[in-house]
Coordinates of C-alpha atoms in Angstrom, one line a residue:
M6 CA 0.0 0.0 0.0
S7 CA 1.2 3.5 -0.7
R8 CA 1.0 6.4 1.7
P9 CA -2.6 7.9 1.9
A10 CA -3.6 11.5 0.9
P11 CA -1.4 14.1 2.6
L12 CA -2.1 15.1 6.2
N13 CA -3.5 18.7 6.4
G14 CA -1.7 20.1 9.3
M15 CA -1.4 19.7 13.1
R16 CA -4.4 21.6 14.2
H17 CA -5.6 19.5 17.1
I18 CA -3.9 19.6 20.5
A19 CA -5.3 18.0 23.7
L20 CA -4.2 19.0 27.2
Q21 CA -5.0 17.4 30.5
V22 CA -5.6 20.1 33.1
Q23 CA -6.1 20.1 36.9
D24 CA -8.6 23.0 36.9
L25 CA -10.7 22.7 33.8
E26 CA -12.9 25.7 34.6
A27 CA -10.0 28.1 35.2
C28 CA -8.2 26.9 32.1
E29 CA -11.3 27.3 30.0
R30 CA -11.7 30.9 31.3
F31 CA -8.0 31.6 30.4
Y32 CA -8.3 30.3 26.9
V33 CA -11.7 31.8 26.2
D34 CA -11.8 35.1 28.2
L35 CA -8.1 36.1 27.9
L36 CA -6.9 34.5 24.7
G37 CA -10.2 34.9 22.8
M38 CA -10.9 31.3 21.9
Q39 CA -14.5 30.1 21.4
V40 CA -16.2 27.0 22.8
L41 CA -16.7 24.7 19.9
R42 CA -18.4 21.9 21.8
R43 CA -18.7 20.7 25.4
A44 CA -18.5 16.9 25.1
H45 CA -19.3 16.4 28.8
N46 CA -18.4 18.0 32.2
D47 CA -14.7 16.8 31.9
L48 CA -14.0 17.7 28.2
V49 CA -14.4 21.0 26.2
Y50 CA -13.3 21.7 22.7
L51 CA -12.2 25.2 21.8
T52 CA -11.3 26.9 18.6
L53 CA -9.9 30.1 17.0
G54 CA -11.8 29.1 13.8
N55 CA -9.1 27.0 12.0
D56 CA -8.1 24.7 14.8
N57 CA -9.4 22.3 17.4
F58 CA -8.0 22.5 21.0
S59 CA -9.3 20.3 23.8
L60 CA -9.1 20.6 27.5
S61 CA -9.8 17.6 29.6
R62 CA -9.9 17.3 33.4
A63 CA -6.9 15.3 34.5
R64 CA -7.9 11.9 36.0
Q65 CA -5.2 12.2 38.6
D66 CA -3.0 14.8 40.1
T67 CA -0.1 15.7 37.8
G68 CA 2.0 17.0 40.6
D69 CA 5.0 19.1 39.7
D70 CA 5.2 17.7 36.2
P71 CA 4.6 20.5 33.8
Q72 CA 4.0 18.1 30.8
R73 CA 0.3 17.6 30.5
L74 CA 0.0 16.8 26.8
D75 CA -2.5 14.1 26.3
H76 CA -2.1 13.8 22.5
F77 CA -1.9 15.8 19.3
G78 CA -3.8 15.4 16.1
F79 CA -3.1 15.6 12.5
V80 CA -6.1 16.6 10.5
V81 CA -7.1 14.7 7.3
D82 CA -9.4 16.1 4.7
Q83 CA -11.8 13.2 4.2
R84 CA -13.5 10.8 6.6
E85 CA -12.2 7.8 4.7
D86 CA -8.6 9.1 5.0
V87 CA -8.7 8.0 8.7
D88 CA -9.0 4.4 7.7
A89 CA -6.4 4.6 5.0
W90 CA -3.9 6.1 7.4
H91 CA -4.8 3.4 10.0
T92 CA -4.0 0.7 7.4
W93 CA -0.8 2.4 6.2
L94 CA 0.6 2.9 9.7
A95 CA -0.5 -0.6 11.0
E96 CA 1.1 -2.2 8.0
S97 CA 4.2 -0.1 8.6
G98 CA 4.6 -1.6 12.1
V99 CA 3.4 1.4 14.1
T100 CA 1.7 0.6 17.4
I101 CA -2.0 1.3 17.2
S102 CA -3.3 2.3 20.7
R103 CA -7.0 2.8 19.7
E104 CA -8.7 1.6 16.6
P105 CA -10.6 3.9 14.2
H106 CA -13.8 5.1 15.8
D107 CA -16.6 7.6 15.2
H108 CA -17.2 10.7 17.3
A109 CA -20.5 12.1 18.4
D110 CA -19.8 15.4 16.5
G111 CA -19.3 13.6 13.2
G112 CA -15.6 13.2 13.5
R113 CA -13.5 10.0 13.1
S114 CA -10.1 9.1 14.4
F115 CA -7.7 6.6 15.8
Y116 CA -4.6 6.8 18.0
C117 CA -1.1 5.5 17.5
L118 CA 2.2 5.9 19.2
D119 CA 5.4 7.5 17.8
P120 CA 8.7 5.7 18.6
D121 CA 9.0 7.7 21.8
G122 CA 5.6 6.8 23.0
N123 CA 3.8 10.1 22.2
S124 CA 0.1 9.6 21.4
V125 CA -0.7 10.8 17.8
Q126 CA -4.3 11.1 16.5
P127 CA -5.0 11.1 12.8
L128 CA -8.3 13.0 12.8
Y129 CA -11.2 13.9 10.5
H130 CA -13.1 16.7 12.2
P131 CA -16.0 18.4 10.4
S132 CA -15.0 21.9 11.8
V133 CA -11.5 21.9 10.4
S134 CA -11.0 19.1 7.8
G135 CA -10.7 20.3 4.3
Q136 CA -9.6 23.8 5.2
R137 CA -6.5 25.3 3.6
L138 CA -4.4 27.8 5.4
S139 CA -2.2 30.1 3.5

C-alpha cells in the first residue's frame, strides 16, 4: 500500500488540566478562543476558527510535572482518510493504541504511538477538515 492522501496540518492539541474551569476561562476570556463543543463535564473543545483545542480534566494529580500533553492530532481532509492512514501505519509496524472510531460530533479518528511513546491522533473533524491555510 502507498501512503494515503497528505495530512492537512497539526491543528488539534489536547491538554489534561487540573482546573478545567480556570483553564477554559483563560483560553476563552483572555486568549479569545470560542467554545466549539462541550462533550461532557470533563471535556471541552475550543477553537480560533481554524483549529481544534481540547481541555480535559486530568484523571489524577499531575503534581509538579509541567508536561500535560494528552495527544496531538493531524487533520485529514476526508473521513475515509482516517481508515487509509490506519491501514498504512499498522502495515508499517506502528503501534496502534486505539482503533478507528466515530465521534458524536461527526468526526472519526484513531490513536497510534510514535517511537518515543507520544500519542498521535489522525483525525477527521468536520469543523477543520478540508480547510486550507495560506
